[in-house]
C-alpha positions as CSV (number, residue, x, y, z in Angstrom):
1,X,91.5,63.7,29.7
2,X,94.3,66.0,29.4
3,X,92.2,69.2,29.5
4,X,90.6,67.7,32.8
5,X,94.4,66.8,33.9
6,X,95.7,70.7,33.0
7,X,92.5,71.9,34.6
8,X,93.0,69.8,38.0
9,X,96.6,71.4,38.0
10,X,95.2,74.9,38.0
11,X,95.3,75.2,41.8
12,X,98.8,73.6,42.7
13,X,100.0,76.6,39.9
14,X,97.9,79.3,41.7
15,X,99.9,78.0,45.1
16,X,102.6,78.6,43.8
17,X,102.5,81.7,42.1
18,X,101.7,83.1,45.5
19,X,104.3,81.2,47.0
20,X,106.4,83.0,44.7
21,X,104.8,86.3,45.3
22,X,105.3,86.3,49.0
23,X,108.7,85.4,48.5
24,X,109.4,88.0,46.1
25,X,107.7,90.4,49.0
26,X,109.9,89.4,51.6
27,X,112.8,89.8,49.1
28,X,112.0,93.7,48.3
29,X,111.4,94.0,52.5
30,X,114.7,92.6,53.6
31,X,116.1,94.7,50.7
32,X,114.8,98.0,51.8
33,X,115.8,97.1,55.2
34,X,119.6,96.8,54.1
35,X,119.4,99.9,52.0
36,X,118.2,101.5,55.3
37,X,120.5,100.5,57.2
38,X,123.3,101.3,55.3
39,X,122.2,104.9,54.9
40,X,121.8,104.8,58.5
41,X,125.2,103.8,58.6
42,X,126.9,106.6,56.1
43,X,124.6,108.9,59.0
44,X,126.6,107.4,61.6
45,X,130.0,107.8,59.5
46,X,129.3,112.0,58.7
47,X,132.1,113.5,60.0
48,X,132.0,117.5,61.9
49,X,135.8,119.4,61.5
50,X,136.2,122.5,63.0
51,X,139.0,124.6,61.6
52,X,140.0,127.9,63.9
53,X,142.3,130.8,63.0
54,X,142.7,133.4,65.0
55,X,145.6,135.7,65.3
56,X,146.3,139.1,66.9
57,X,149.9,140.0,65.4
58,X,152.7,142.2,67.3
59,X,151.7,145.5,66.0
60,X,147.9,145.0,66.7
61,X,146.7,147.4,69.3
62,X,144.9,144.4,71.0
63,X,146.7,141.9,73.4
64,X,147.6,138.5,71.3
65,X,145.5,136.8,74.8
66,X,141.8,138.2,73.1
67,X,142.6,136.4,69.5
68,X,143.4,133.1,72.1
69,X,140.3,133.6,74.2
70,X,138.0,134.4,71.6
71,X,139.2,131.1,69.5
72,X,139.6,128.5,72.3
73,X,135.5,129.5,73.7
74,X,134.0,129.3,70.5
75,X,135.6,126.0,69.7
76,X,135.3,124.8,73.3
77,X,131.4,125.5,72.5
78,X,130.9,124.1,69.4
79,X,133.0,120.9,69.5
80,X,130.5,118.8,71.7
81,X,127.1,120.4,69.9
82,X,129.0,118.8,67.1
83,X,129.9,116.0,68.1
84,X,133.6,116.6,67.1
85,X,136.7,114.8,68.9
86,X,140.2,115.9,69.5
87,X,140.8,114.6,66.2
88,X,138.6,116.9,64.8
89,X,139.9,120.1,65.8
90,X,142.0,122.2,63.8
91,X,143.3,125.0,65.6
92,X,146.0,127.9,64.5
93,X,146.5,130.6,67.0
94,X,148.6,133.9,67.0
95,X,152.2,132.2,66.0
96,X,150.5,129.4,64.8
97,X,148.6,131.0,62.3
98,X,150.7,131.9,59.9
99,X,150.6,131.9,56.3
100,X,152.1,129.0,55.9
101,X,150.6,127.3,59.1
102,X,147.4,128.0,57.0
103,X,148.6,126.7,53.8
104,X,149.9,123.3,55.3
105,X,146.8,122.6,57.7
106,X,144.5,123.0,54.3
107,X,146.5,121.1,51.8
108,X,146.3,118.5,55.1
109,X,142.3,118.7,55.1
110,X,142.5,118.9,51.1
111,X,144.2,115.8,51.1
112,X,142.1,114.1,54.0
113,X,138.1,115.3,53.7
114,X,135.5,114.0,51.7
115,X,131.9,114.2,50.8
116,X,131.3,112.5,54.0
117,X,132.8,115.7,56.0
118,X,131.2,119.0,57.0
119,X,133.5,121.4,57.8
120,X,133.2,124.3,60.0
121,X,135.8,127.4,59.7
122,X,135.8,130.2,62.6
123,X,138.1,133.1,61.2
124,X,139.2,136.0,63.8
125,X,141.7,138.1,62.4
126,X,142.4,141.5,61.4
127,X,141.7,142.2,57.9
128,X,143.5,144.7,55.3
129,X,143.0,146.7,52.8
130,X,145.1,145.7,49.5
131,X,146.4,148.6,47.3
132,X,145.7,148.9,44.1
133,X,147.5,151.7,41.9
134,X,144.8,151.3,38.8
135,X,141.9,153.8,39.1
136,X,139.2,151.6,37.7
137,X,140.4,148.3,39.9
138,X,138.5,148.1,43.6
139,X,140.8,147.3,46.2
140,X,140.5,144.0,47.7
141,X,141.1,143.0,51.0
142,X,143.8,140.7,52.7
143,X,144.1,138.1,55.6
144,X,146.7,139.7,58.0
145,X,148.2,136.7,59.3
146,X,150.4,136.3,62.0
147,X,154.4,138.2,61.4
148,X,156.6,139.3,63.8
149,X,156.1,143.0,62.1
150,X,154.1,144.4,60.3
151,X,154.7,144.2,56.6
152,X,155.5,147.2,54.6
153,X,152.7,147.4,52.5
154,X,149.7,144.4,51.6
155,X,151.2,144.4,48.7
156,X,154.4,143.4,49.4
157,X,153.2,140.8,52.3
158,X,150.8,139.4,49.6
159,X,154.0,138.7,47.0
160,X,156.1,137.2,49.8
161,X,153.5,135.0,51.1
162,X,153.2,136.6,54.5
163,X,149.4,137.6,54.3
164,X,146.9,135.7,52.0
165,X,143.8,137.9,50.1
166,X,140.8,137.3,50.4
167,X,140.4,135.6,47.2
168,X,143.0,133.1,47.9
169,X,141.3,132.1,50.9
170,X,138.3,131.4,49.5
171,X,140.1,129.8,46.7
172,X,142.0,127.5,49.4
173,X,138.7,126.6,50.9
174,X,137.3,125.4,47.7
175,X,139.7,123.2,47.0
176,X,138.9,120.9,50.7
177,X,136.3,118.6,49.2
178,X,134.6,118.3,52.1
179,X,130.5,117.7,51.5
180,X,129.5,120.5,52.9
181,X,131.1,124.2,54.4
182,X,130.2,127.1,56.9
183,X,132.3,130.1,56.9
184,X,131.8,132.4,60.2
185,X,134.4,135.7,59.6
186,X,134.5,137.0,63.0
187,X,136.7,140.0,62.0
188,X,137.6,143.7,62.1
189,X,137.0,144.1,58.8
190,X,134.4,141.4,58.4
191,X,131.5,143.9,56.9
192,X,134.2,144.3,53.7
193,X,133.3,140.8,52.9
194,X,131.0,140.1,50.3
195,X,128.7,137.5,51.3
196,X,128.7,135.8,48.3
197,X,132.5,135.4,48.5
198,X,132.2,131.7,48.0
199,X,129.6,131.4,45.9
200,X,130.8,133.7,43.4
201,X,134.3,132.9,43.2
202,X,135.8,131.3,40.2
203,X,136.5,128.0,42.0
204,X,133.5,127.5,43.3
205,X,132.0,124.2,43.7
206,X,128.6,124.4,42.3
207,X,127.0,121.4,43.3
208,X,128.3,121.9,47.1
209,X,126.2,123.5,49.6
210,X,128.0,126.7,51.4
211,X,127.1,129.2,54.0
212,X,129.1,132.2,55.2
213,X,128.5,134.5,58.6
214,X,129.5,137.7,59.1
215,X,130.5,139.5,62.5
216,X,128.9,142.7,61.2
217,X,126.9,144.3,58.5
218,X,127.5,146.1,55.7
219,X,129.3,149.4,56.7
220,X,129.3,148.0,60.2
221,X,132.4,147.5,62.5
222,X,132.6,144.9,65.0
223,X,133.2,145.1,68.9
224,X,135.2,143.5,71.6
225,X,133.3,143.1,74.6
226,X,132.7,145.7,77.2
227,X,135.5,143.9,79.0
228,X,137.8,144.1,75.7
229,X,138.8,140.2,77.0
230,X,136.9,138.8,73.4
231,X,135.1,139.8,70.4
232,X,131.5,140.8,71.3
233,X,130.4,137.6,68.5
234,X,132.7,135.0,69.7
235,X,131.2,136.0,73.1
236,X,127.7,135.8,71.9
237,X,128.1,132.3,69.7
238,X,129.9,130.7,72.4
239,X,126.6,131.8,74.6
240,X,124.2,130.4,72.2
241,X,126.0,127.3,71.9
242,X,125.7,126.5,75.4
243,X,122.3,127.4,75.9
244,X,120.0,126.9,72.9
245,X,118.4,123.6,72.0
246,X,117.6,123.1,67.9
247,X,119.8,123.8,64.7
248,X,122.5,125.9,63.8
249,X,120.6,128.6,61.9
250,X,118.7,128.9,65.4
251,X,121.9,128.9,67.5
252,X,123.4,131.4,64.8
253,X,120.2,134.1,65.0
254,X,120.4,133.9,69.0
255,X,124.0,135.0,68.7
256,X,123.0,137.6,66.2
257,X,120.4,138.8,68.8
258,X,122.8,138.8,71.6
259,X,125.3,140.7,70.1
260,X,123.2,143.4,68.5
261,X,121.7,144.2,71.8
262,X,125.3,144.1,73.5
263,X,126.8,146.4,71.0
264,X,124.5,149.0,71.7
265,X,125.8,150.5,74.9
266,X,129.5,149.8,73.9
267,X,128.8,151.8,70.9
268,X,127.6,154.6,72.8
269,X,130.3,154.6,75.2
270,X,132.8,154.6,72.3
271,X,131.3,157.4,70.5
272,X,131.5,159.4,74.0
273,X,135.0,158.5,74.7
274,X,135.6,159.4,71.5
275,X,134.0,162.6,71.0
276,X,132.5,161.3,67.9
277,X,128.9,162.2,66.9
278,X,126.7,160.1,64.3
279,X,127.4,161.9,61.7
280,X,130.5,161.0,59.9
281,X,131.2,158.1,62.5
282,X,131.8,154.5,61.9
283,X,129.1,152.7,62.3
284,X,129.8,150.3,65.4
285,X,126.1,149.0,66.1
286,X,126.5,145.8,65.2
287,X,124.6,143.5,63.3
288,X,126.0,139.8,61.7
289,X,124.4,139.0,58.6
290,X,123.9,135.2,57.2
291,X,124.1,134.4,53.8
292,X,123.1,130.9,53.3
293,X,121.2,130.1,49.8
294,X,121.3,126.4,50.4
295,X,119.9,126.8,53.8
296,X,122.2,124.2,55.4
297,X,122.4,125.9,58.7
298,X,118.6,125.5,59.1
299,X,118.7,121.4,58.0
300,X,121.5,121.0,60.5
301,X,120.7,119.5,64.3
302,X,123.1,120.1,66.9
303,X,123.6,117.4,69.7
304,X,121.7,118.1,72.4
305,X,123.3,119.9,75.6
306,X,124.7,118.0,78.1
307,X,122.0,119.3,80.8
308,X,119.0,117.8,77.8
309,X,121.1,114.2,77.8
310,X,121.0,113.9,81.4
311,X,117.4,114.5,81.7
């Protein structure tokens, strides 16, 4: 009898184990479905900073109104392609882009970004050579940031805090933990720079992903534009931001484009003003190089243009 009983009981068991089964499915669904969201939510929370510095001191034979203009159109371009309020914005201009300017607004970002942030840095500024008095040491090069005159030598700027090397700036932008970092030096001096100036610096945050663009290639000066009212890159990114659908690496190679076929004919007129001839002459077709081993700029989608949203 109690085999028959145990045997008659077979299917309320089965019933139930599938009871239990679709439960346990719905379970794993509505779990997924959070996990989902919640990464759709830490989407959502990914926050874009733009940091701009751009100075053209006293001394420099440019007016201080092309360091203004070429900062306030790129960052006028890139804020809405990425999506980055007022809040956002980091901006230090001629007498506002001082050393110490510089040193307060990053221990500010230091204190302030996360692996949550991106962080976007647009650098134009003259750049210096640093003396060195040993035979066997390369010379580096400095940051010449904003003074009312010029400083004696890099040297002496670099001990009283004035200008900032190279290596301290990269050493400054290391310690932001933001989650992720693009570097575009849009300088005089720019094609100094090695590429892998973050990468290999002894700061550097291996597990974070970093890009850096220059202004111009190696051995390559850069240009203002034919108007000499902004650099010929600034001119050329802000273009690209306003007109190219896609991702930054695509924005960034139309920009390169743009200025390589600009600089052409202001390089020719220079060398004629000039009475310079190829040989021997700096090398002013220019060319901005990428160097992004992570390939961040690629993975990253701007925000459409306004023009796209309407439609």
């Amino acid at each position: 009898m109690t085999a028959i009983a145990n045997r008659k009981r077979t299917p309320s068991k089965l019933r139930w184990l599938a009871s239990c089964s679709g439960l346990f499915t719905l379970f794993l669904a509505v779990l997924f479905h959070s996990l989902a969201v919640a990464r759709a939510g830490e989407a959502e929370t990914f926050q874009n900073h733009v940091l701009a510095i751009g100075d053209c001191p006293p001394w420099n034979p440019q007016s201080v109104e092309i360091c203004r203009h070429s900062i306030e159109k790129v960052v006028s371009a890139f804020a809405p392609r990425l999506e980055a309020g007022p809040d956002s914005l980091h901006m230090l201009i001629n007498e506002g882009a001082s050393a110490a300017a510089l040193k307060r607004k990053a221990t500010e970002l230091a204190n302030r970004l996360g692996p949550e942030d991106r962080l976007f840095i647009y650098a134009n500024l003259p750049l210096g050579l640093e003396e060195t008095t040993k035979p066997d040491t390369a010379p580096g090069y400095v940051l010449e940031l904003w003074a009312e005159e010029k400083p004696a030598t890099a040297k002496d700027a670099i001990g009283d805090g004035t200008w900032i090397s190279v290596s301290a700036f990269a050493a400054m932008i290391h310690a932001i933990p933001a989650g992720k970092v693009v570097l575009i030096l849009d300088a005089n001096n720019s094609h100094a720079i090695n590429l892998q100036l973050l990468e290999n610096h002894s700061t550097d945050l291996k597990d974070r992903p970093e890009a850096l663009v220059s202004s111009s290639g190696a051995g390559q000066s850069a240009n203002y534009s034919a108007d000499r009212t902004i650099s010929l890159f600034a001119k050329h990114l802000a273009l690209a931001l306003g007109e190219t659908e896609g991702n930054l690496m695509e924005v960034i190679q139309v920009a390169i484009s743009g200025t390589r076929q600009a600089a052409i004919p202001i390089c020719a007129a220079l060398k004629e003003k000039n009475g310079q001839s190829d040989t021997g002459a700096a090398d002013c077709n220019q060319v901005p190089e990428i160097y992004d081993p992570s390939e961040i700029l690629g993975s990253f989608k701007l925000a459409p243009l306004p023009e796209q949203i309407q439609n």
